[in-house]
Amino acid sequence: MGISKYSPEFRADAVALYHASPGGTYASVAKDVGVNHETLRTWVRDAEQATRPGAVEATAMEKENRQLRARVKELELEREILRRAAKYFGGRDQLVSSRFQFVDDHRGAFGVKRLCRMLKVSRSGFYRHLAGAQARADRARGDAELAERITEVHQESDGTYGAPRVTAELRDGGERVNHKRVERVMRKFNIIGFHLRKKVRTTIPEPSATPVPDLLQRDFTATTPNTRYVGDITYLPVGNGQFLYLATVLDLCSKRLAGWSIADHMRTELVTDALKAAAAARGADGLRGATFHSDNGAQYVSKEFAQVCSKLGVIRSRGAVGTSADNAAAESLNATMKRETLQGRKRWNGAREARLAVFRWATRYNTRRRHSRLGQISPITYEQRSTTLATAA
């Protein structure tokens, strides 16, 4: 028989019988009680050890030592988990999904229960995370494919398009995509549109100028193309501290850059050349009857400019002296052009490079660059659709 079949009382009685039998052997007593003599010998030895002084304390100490060793082992495991977690996350935000991924990667070594407890996530949540692994993989693959198409659009725009224009471009190409997803994917893959920074003012006010009324009153809108324009001058840094200067003429309805002029000076002909270019772009009627709004820079308040406006049939309008907000639309256009062409550089290498960059940008701006105020279409496309609708009406 095995030892497990005997109760503590039976073993105690067998030991007592052995001690009560003078001259009795383990074999004879064991035969009387029906057990193996070695079994009886073990029972007697255990009973004698238990009755020795300090035996209970030794047993309790051994038990405590076993518990301490188990605790030390547990702490060592937890220390190893924390060491791996610190290396694994590497300063990243410990989102719940990231912690679930850590549990999945290390569950074979430490077990799910322990890992979830230390990372303070639920086991049920972890198993739900596992169940959705395939869906996440499919979504990640789809995001990567979308990122490739976004990159193509972004590069075609010279790295200037943000999420709204990229979304419009993708939709025109047949892609069914939400702008929020485009924003998320661009952020995930670090595809960044170009943002405007503060511009340097080039306006030189002319205090003695003949007053001209402000016909816009900061209303930079128009219902029909070729009726209301704004213009301004901006500098183009080239070479070693040198500058070219750009004057622009912007249609407030279509946002079309109708005319522009570049020169190495800021004389009045810089702005008159831009205005004449706009008149030529508008065909036979030119700018006749249109309003042109500017700031109070010396070029715009000169007699020469007034004469050109009169000859072209342009109605002049000017904002208040020293108030940039009165010509914000024109300043915004010039700032956009310069920031999108320089893209963080401090200057162009030379005048030719600057002229070509502005020419390329202005052409793309009119024919291809999407504008949020126009429903994400280009100025030329907007004017063509406006003409079509007017003709149909």
Short mmCIF file of C-alpha atoms in Angstrom, two decimals:
data_model
loop_
_atom_site.label_atom_id
_atom_site.label_comp_id
_atom_site.label_asym_id
_atom_site.label_seq_id
_atom_site.Cartn_x
_atom_site.Cartn_y
_atom_site.Cartn_z
CA MET A 1 0.00 0.00 0.00
CA GLY A 2 1.08 3.61 -0.58
CA ILE A 3 1.59 6.04 2.26
CA SER A 4 -1.24 8.23 1.00
CA LYS A 5 -3.76 5.55 2.03
CA TYR A 6 -3.02 5.94 5.76
CA SER A 7 -4.55 8.66 7.88
CA PRO A 8 -2.48 10.74 10.34
CA GLU A 9 -4.19 8.97 13.22
CA PHE A 10 -3.26 5.53 11.86
CA ARG A 11 0.37 6.55 11.47
CA ALA A 12 0.46 8.03 14.97
CA ASP A 13 -0.98 4.79 16.43
CA ALA A 14 1.54 2.66 14.53
CA VAL A 15 4.41 4.77 15.89
CA ALA A 16 2.98 4.54 19.42
CA LEU A 17 2.71 0.73 19.08
CA TYR A 18 6.37 0.53 18.04
CA HIS A 19 7.47 2.55 21.06
CA ALA A 20 5.22 0.42 23.36
CA SER A 21 6.77 -2.86 22.19
CA PRO A 22 10.08 -3.36 24.05
CA GLY A 23 12.45 -5.36 21.91
CA GLY A 24 10.09 -5.16 18.98
CA THR A 25 11.59 -4.64 15.56
CA TYR A 26 10.34 -2.54 12.70
CA ALA A 27 9.60 -5.74 10.80
CA SER A 28 7.56 -7.38 13.56
CA VAL A 29 5.52 -4.29 14.39
CA ALA A 30 5.02 -3.48 10.72
CA LYS A 31 3.76 -7.00 10.18
CA ASP A 32 1.29 -6.58 13.00
CA VAL A 33 -0.18 -3.37 11.56
CA GLY A 34 0.03 -4.51 7.94
CA VAL A 35 2.54 -2.04 6.50
CA ASN A 36 6.01 -2.23 5.03
CA HIS A 37 8.78 -2.07 7.65
CA GLU A 38 10.53 0.80 5.81
CA THR A 39 7.29 2.74 5.86
CA LEU A 40 7.06 2.30 9.60
CA ARG A 41 10.71 3.33 9.99
CA THR A 42 9.95 6.58 8.12
CA TRP A 43 6.92 7.30 10.30
CA VAL A 44 8.95 6.81 13.47
CA ARG A 45 11.80 9.03 12.24
CA ASP A 46 9.42 11.82 11.25
CA ALA A 47 7.68 11.65 14.62
CA GLU A 48 10.97 11.87 16.49
CA GLN A 49 12.10 14.90 14.47
CA ALA A 50 8.79 16.66 15.06
CA THR A 51 9.18 16.28 18.84
CA ARG A 52 12.70 17.71 18.94
CA PRO A 53 13.11 21.29 20.33
CA GLY A 54 12.71 23.95 17.62
CA ALA A 55 11.28 21.57 15.05
CA VAL A 56 8.04 23.58 14.62
CA GLU A 57 9.97 26.82 14.29
CA ALA A 58 12.29 25.23 11.71
CA THR A 59 9.37 24.02 9.67
CA ALA A 60 7.74 27.46 9.75
CA MET A 61 11.05 29.10 8.78
CA GLU A 62 11.49 26.72 5.89
CA LYS A 63 8.00 27.54 4.71
CA GLU A 64 8.73 31.27 4.99
CA ASN A 65 11.98 30.81 3.08
CA ARG A 66 10.14 29.05 0.30
CA GLN A 67 7.68 31.94 0.12
CA LEU A 68 10.50 34.50 0.05
CA ARG A 69 12.32 32.63 -2.70
CA ALA A 70 9.10 32.55 -4.71
CA ARG A 71 8.61 36.28 -4.16
CA VAL A 72 12.19 37.06 -5.19
CA LYS A 73 11.69 35.03 -8.34
CA GLU A 74 8.47 36.93 -9.06
CA LEU A 75 10.20 40.28 -8.52
CA GLU A 76 13.00 39.26 -10.84
CA LEU A 77 10.45 38.41 -13.51
CA GLU A 78 8.69 41.74 -13.02
CA ARG A 79 12.03 43.57 -13.21
CA GLU A 80 12.80 41.83 -16.50
CA ILE A 81 9.35 42.74 -17.84
CA LEU A 82 9.88 46.40 -16.93
CA ARG A 83 13.34 46.38 -18.52
CA ARG A 84 11.95 45.01 -21.77
CA ALA A 85 8.99 47.37 -21.66
CA ALA A 86 11.27 50.42 -21.31
CA LYS A 87 13.33 49.26 -24.28
CA TYR A 88 10.24 48.25 -26.24
CA PHE A 89 8.35 51.51 -25.95
CA GLY A 90 11.47 53.63 -26.38
CA GLY A 91 9.79 56.87 -25.35
CA ARG A 92 6.68 56.29 -27.46
CA ASP A 93 3.25 57.04 -26.05
CA GLN A 94 2.12 53.94 -24.23
CA LEU A 95 -1.26 53.73 -25.90
CA VAL A 96 -3.47 50.80 -24.95
CA SER A 97 -2.88 49.24 -28.38
CA SER A 98 0.90 49.45 -27.83
CA ARG A 99 0.62 47.77 -24.44
CA PHE A 100 -1.55 45.04 -25.94
CA GLN A 101 1.11 44.49 -28.58
CA PHE A 102 3.75 44.19 -25.85
CA VAL A 103 1.67 41.54 -24.10
CA ASP A 104 1.30 39.64 -27.36
CA ASP A 105 5.03 39.79 -28.06
CA HIS A 106 6.07 38.59 -24.59
CA ARG A 107 3.25 36.35 -23.38
CA GLY A 108 5.24 33.19 -24.12
CA ALA A 109 7.94 34.24 -21.66
CA PHE A 110 5.87 35.80 -18.87
CA GLY A 111 2.24 34.83 -19.32
CA VAL A 112 -0.76 36.96 -20.22
CA LYS A 113 -2.10 37.36 -16.68
CA ARG A 114 1.13 38.75 -15.23
CA LEU A 115 1.77 41.09 -18.18
CA CYS A 116 -1.76 42.49 -18.19
CA ARG A 117 -1.55 43.12 -14.46
CA MET A 118 1.75 44.98 -14.72
CA LEU A 119 0.72 47.06 -17.75
CA LYS A 120 -2.70 47.74 -16.23
CA VAL A 121 -4.78 46.44 -19.12
CA SER A 122 -7.60 43.94 -19.01
CA ARG A 123 -7.16 40.41 -20.26
CA SER A 124 -10.52 40.53 -22.01
CA GLY A 125 -9.42 43.67 -23.81
CA PHE A 126 -6.18 41.98 -24.82
CA TYR A 127 -8.01 39.04 -26.34
CA ARG A 128 -10.32 41.40 -28.21
CA HIS A 129 -7.18 43.10 -29.50
CA LEU A 130 -5.92 39.75 -30.77
CA ALA A 131 -9.24 39.05 -32.47
CA GLY A 132 -8.98 42.34 -34.41
CA ALA A 133 -5.40 41.77 -35.61
CA GLN A 134 -6.39 40.94 -39.17
CA ALA A 135 -8.62 44.00 -39.49
CA ARG A 136 -5.78 46.23 -38.24
CA ALA A 137 -3.36 44.65 -40.68
CA ASP A 138 -5.78 45.30 -43.55
CA ARG A 139 -6.23 48.91 -42.43
CA ALA A 140 -2.46 49.43 -42.14
CA ARG A 141 -1.97 48.02 -45.63
CA GLY A 142 -4.69 50.31 -46.96
CA ASP A 143 -3.09 53.32 -45.24
CA ALA A 144 0.29 52.50 -46.79
CA GLU A 145 -1.26 52.29 -50.25
CA LEU A 146 -3.10 55.57 -49.71
CA ALA A 147 0.12 57.17 -48.46
CA GLU A 148 1.80 56.31 -51.77
CA ARG A 149 -0.96 58.08 -53.72
CA ILE A 150 -0.89 61.04 -51.32
CA THR A 151 2.89 61.29 -51.77
CA GLU A 152 2.46 61.48 -55.55
CA VAL A 153 -0.07 64.32 -55.24
CA HIS A 154 2.08 66.06 -52.63
CA GLN A 155 5.18 65.91 -54.83
CA GLU A 156 3.27 67.17 -57.86
CA SER A 157 2.30 70.23 -55.82
CA ASP A 158 5.98 70.82 -54.94
CA GLY A 159 5.23 69.74 -51.42
CA THR A 160 2.77 72.55 -50.77
CA TYR A 161 -0.62 70.77 -50.59
CA GLY A 162 -2.14 70.04 -47.23
CA ALA A 163 -4.92 67.56 -46.49
CA PRO A 164 -7.86 69.54 -48.02
CA ARG A 165 -6.21 69.99 -51.42
CA VAL A 166 -4.80 66.47 -51.43
CA THR A 167 -8.29 65.13 -50.70
CA ALA A 168 -9.77 67.13 -53.58
CA GLU A 169 -7.06 65.91 -55.94
CA LEU A 170 -7.64 62.28 -54.95
CA ARG A 171 -11.39 62.61 -55.39
CA ASP A 172 -10.97 64.11 -58.84
CA GLY A 173 -8.85 61.07 -59.66
CA GLY A 174 -11.69 58.74 -58.69
CA GLU A 175 -10.53 57.98 -55.15
CA ARG A 176 -13.34 57.71 -52.61
CA VAL A 177 -11.68 59.01 -49.48
CA ASN A 178 -12.63 61.06 -46.43
CA HIS A 179 -10.56 64.17 -45.64
CA LYS A 180 -10.17 63.01 -42.03
CA ARG A 181 -8.52 59.82 -43.21
CA VAL A 182 -6.21 61.82 -45.47
CA GLU A 183 -5.24 63.99 -42.50
CA ARG A 184 -4.56 60.92 -40.36
CA VAL A 185 -2.47 59.17 -43.01
CA MET A 186 -0.48 62.33 -43.77
CA ARG A 187 0.22 62.75 -40.07
CA LYS A 188 1.14 59.07 -39.70
CA PHE A 189 3.58 59.12 -42.65
CA ASN A 190 4.85 62.64 -41.89
CA ILE A 191 3.60 64.15 -45.16
CA ILE A 192 3.35 67.85 -44.40
CA GLY A 193 1.90 70.67 -46.47
CA PHE A 194 3.67 74.01 -46.44
CA HIS A 195 2.48 76.57 -43.88
CA LEU A 196 2.76 80.32 -44.09
CA ARG A 197 5.03 82.30 -41.83
CA LYS A 198 5.10 85.98 -41.02
CA LYS A 199 6.16 88.08 -44.02
CA VAL A 200 8.39 91.12 -44.15
CA ARG A 201 6.59 94.30 -45.13
CA THR A 202 7.79 96.24 -48.19
CA THR A 203 5.21 99.04 -48.19
CA ILE A 204 6.70 102.53 -48.12
CA PRO A 205 3.84 104.89 -47.21
CA GLU A 206 3.46 108.25 -48.93
CA PRO A 207 1.96 110.73 -46.42
CA SER A 208 1.36 113.45 -49.03
CA ALA A 209 -0.69 111.25 -51.35
CA THR A 210 -4.04 112.43 -52.71
CA PRO A 211 -6.75 110.61 -50.75
CA VAL A 212 -8.46 107.68 -52.48
CA PRO A 213 -11.48 106.01 -50.81
CA ASP A 214 -11.44 102.46 -49.52
CA LEU A 215 -14.10 100.84 -51.71
CA LEU A 216 -13.62 97.33 -50.29
CA GLN A 217 -13.77 97.98 -46.54
CA ARG A 218 -11.99 94.63 -45.98
CA ASP A 219 -14.61 92.76 -48.02
CA PHE A 220 -12.26 90.70 -50.19
CA THR A 221 -14.99 88.97 -52.19
CA ALA A 222 -16.60 89.40 -55.59
CA THR A 223 -19.49 87.65 -57.30
CA THR A 224 -18.16 88.00 -60.86
CA PRO A 225 -14.63 87.65 -62.27
CA ASN A 226 -12.85 90.76 -63.55
CA THR A 227 -14.71 93.18 -61.28
CA ARG A 228 -12.60 93.56 -58.12
CA TYR A 229 -8.83 93.21 -57.79
CA VAL A 230 -6.17 93.66 -55.10
CA GLY A 231 -2.44 94.15 -55.51
CA ASP A 232 0.72 94.36 -53.46
CA ILE A 233 4.53 94.23 -53.63
CA THR A 234 6.76 91.61 -52.00
CA TYR A 235 10.51 91.14 -51.99
CA LEU A 236 12.35 88.11 -53.44
CA PRO A 237 15.69 87.47 -51.68
CA VAL A 238 18.47 86.42 -54.07
CA GLY A 239 22.27 86.15 -53.97
CA ASN A 240 24.21 87.76 -51.18
CA GLY A 241 21.72 90.11 -49.54
CA GLN A 242 20.21 91.30 -52.83
CA PHE A 243 16.53 91.45 -53.76
CA LEU A 244 14.12 91.33 -56.65
CA TYR A 245 10.61 92.70 -56.24
CA LEU A 246 7.31 91.18 -57.30
CA ALA A 247 4.04 93.08 -57.88
CA THR A 248 0.80 91.12 -58.20
CA VAL A 249 -2.78 91.68 -59.37
CA LEU A 250 -5.31 89.23 -57.89
CA ASP A 251 -8.95 88.73 -58.98
CA LEU A 252 -11.05 88.53 -55.81
CA CYS A 253 -13.74 86.41 -57.41
CA SER A 254 -11.75 83.64 -59.10
CA LYS A 255 -8.55 84.13 -57.07
CA ARG A 256 -6.73 84.24 -60.40
CA LEU A 257 -3.32 85.89 -60.49
CA ALA A 258 -4.28 87.98 -63.49
CA GLY A 259 -1.01 89.87 -63.76
CA TRP A 260 2.41 90.14 -62.18
CA SER A 261 5.73 91.87 -62.72
CA ILE A 262 9.27 91.25 -61.42
CA ALA A 263 12.07 93.83 -61.34
CA ASP A 264 15.24 94.68 -59.44
CA HIS A 265 13.71 97.97 -58.29
CA MET A 266 10.56 99.29 -56.61
CA ARG A 267 9.80 102.16 -59.00
CA THR A 268 6.23 102.81 -60.09
CA GLU A 269 6.65 100.91 -63.35
CA LEU A 270 6.86 97.70 -61.29
CA VAL A 271 3.17 98.00 -60.32
CA THR A 272 2.00 99.54 -63.60
CA ASP A 273 3.58 96.68 -65.54
CA ALA A 274 1.68 94.20 -63.37
CA LEU A 275 -1.60 96.05 -63.95
CA LYS A 276 -0.99 96.21 -67.72
CA ALA A 277 -0.25 92.48 -67.76
CA ALA A 278 -3.59 91.82 -66.04
CA ALA A 279 -5.40 94.00 -68.58
CA ALA A 280 -3.77 92.08 -71.44
CA ALA A 281 -4.73 88.74 -69.88
CA ARG A 282 -8.39 89.84 -69.75
CA GLY A 283 -8.65 90.36 -73.50
CA ALA A 284 -10.37 93.12 -75.47
CA ASP A 285 -12.20 94.82 -72.60
CA GLY A 286 -9.21 94.52 -70.29
CA LEU A 287 -9.88 95.84 -66.78
CA ARG A 288 -12.33 98.55 -67.79
CA GLY A 289 -14.82 99.20 -65.00
CA ALA A 290 -12.97 96.99 -62.52
CA THR A 291 -11.87 98.18 -59.05
CA PHE A 292 -8.22 97.81 -58.06
CA HIS A 293 -7.42 98.01 -54.35
CA SER A 294 -3.95 98.53 -52.86
CA ASP A 295 -2.15 99.86 -49.81
CA ASN A 296 -0.68 103.36 -49.56
CA GLY A 297 2.77 102.50 -50.84
CA ALA A 298 4.53 105.22 -52.80
CA GLN A 299 4.13 103.32 -56.07
CA TYR A 300 0.34 103.04 -55.78
CA VAL A 301 -0.22 106.67 -54.81
CA SER A 302 1.97 108.11 -57.58
CA LYS A 303 0.60 110.21 -60.45
CA GLU A 304 2.00 107.75 -62.96
CA PHE A 305 -0.01 104.90 -61.47
CA ALA A 306 -3.16 107.04 -61.39
CA GLN A 307 -2.67 107.86 -65.08
CA VAL A 308 -2.31 104.19 -66.04
CA CYS A 309 -5.45 103.33 -64.06
CA SER A 310 -7.35 106.10 -65.84
CA LYS A 311 -6.13 104.89 -69.23
CA LEU A 312 -7.16 101.31 -68.49
CA GLY A 313 -10.53 102.38 -67.02
CA VAL A 314 -9.64 101.05 -63.57
CA ILE A 315 -11.30 102.47 -60.44
CA ARG A 316 -8.73 102.99 -57.66
CA SER A 317 -9.27 101.99 -54.02
CA ARG A 318 -6.84 102.17 -51.10
CA GLY A 319 -6.84 101.11 -47.47
CA ALA A 320 -5.84 103.17 -44.48
CA VAL A 321 -2.22 104.18 -43.95
CA GLY A 322 -0.26 101.65 -41.86
CA THR A 323 -3.08 99.10 -41.71
CA SER A 324 -2.05 95.79 -43.31
CA ALA A 325 -5.47 94.23 -42.71
CA ASP A 326 -6.98 96.58 -45.31
CA ASN A 327 -5.04 94.72 -48.01
CA ALA A 328 -4.83 91.29 -46.40
CA ALA A 329 -5.88 89.31 -49.49
CA ALA A 330 -3.01 90.64 -51.61
CA GLU A 331 -0.47 90.20 -48.83
CA SER A 332 -1.67 86.65 -48.25
CA LEU A 333 -1.20 85.75 -51.91
CA ASN A 334 2.35 87.11 -52.01
CA ALA A 335 3.23 85.37 -48.76
CA THR A 336 1.85 82.08 -50.07
CA MET A 337 3.85 82.34 -53.28
CA LYS A 338 7.13 83.12 -51.55
CA ARG A 339 6.78 80.49 -48.86
CA GLU A 340 5.75 77.76 -51.28
CA THR A 341 8.57 78.50 -53.70
CA LEU A 342 11.33 79.00 -51.13
CA GLN A 343 10.06 76.22 -48.84
CA GLY A 344 12.21 77.15 -45.88
CA ARG A 345 15.23 78.42 -47.83
CA LYS A 346 16.39 81.94 -47.01
CA ARG A 347 16.99 82.99 -50.61
CA TRP A 348 17.37 81.87 -54.21
CA ASN A 349 20.84 81.39 -55.65
CA GLY A 350 20.31 84.06 -58.29
CA ALA A 351 17.84 86.30 -60.10
CA ARG A 352 17.20 83.81 -62.92
CA GLU A 353 16.34 81.05 -60.47
CA ALA A 354 13.95 83.36 -58.61
CA ARG A 355 12.21 84.52 -61.82
CA LEU A 356 11.73 80.97 -63.08
CA ALA A 357 10.45 79.80 -59.69
CA VAL A 358 7.85 82.58 -59.57
CA PHE A 359 6.83 81.99 -63.19
CA ARG A 360 6.38 78.25 -62.59
CA TRP A 361 4.42 78.84 -59.38
CA ALA A 362 2.16 81.52 -60.91
CA THR A 363 1.33 79.28 -63.88
CA ARG A 364 0.56 76.30 -61.66
CA TYR A 365 -1.39 78.53 -59.28
CA ASN A 366 -3.75 79.65 -62.05
CA THR A 367 -4.12 76.35 -63.89
CA ARG A 368 -3.69 73.56 -61.34
CA ARG A 369 -3.43 74.70 -57.72
CA ARG A 370 -6.62 74.00 -55.82
CA HIS A 371 -8.16 76.80 -53.78
CA SER A 372 -10.33 76.14 -50.74
CA ARG A 373 -12.48 79.24 -51.39
CA LEU A 374 -13.32 77.88 -54.86
CA GLY A 375 -14.42 74.44 -53.75
CA GLN A 376 -10.95 72.97 -54.25
CA ILE A 377 -10.60 73.79 -57.96
CA SER A 378 -8.09 76.05 -59.70
CA PRO A 379 -8.83 79.72 -60.59
CA ILE A 380 -8.85 79.07 -64.36
CA THR A 381 -11.22 76.10 -63.94
CA TYR A 382 -13.47 78.26 -61.77
CA GLU A 383 -13.62 81.01 -64.39
CA GLN A 384 -14.35 78.49 -67.14
CA ARG A 385 -17.21 76.99 -65.16
CA SER A 386 -18.54 80.47 -64.34
CA THR A 387 -18.55 81.32 -68.07
CA THR A 388 -20.28 78.05 -68.92
CA LEU A 389 -22.98 78.64 -66.32
CA ALA A 390 -23.51 82.24 -67.48
CA THR A 391 -23.80 81.14 -71.09
CA ALA A 392 -26.25 78.39 -70.20
CA ALA A 393 -28.37 80.84 -68.25
#
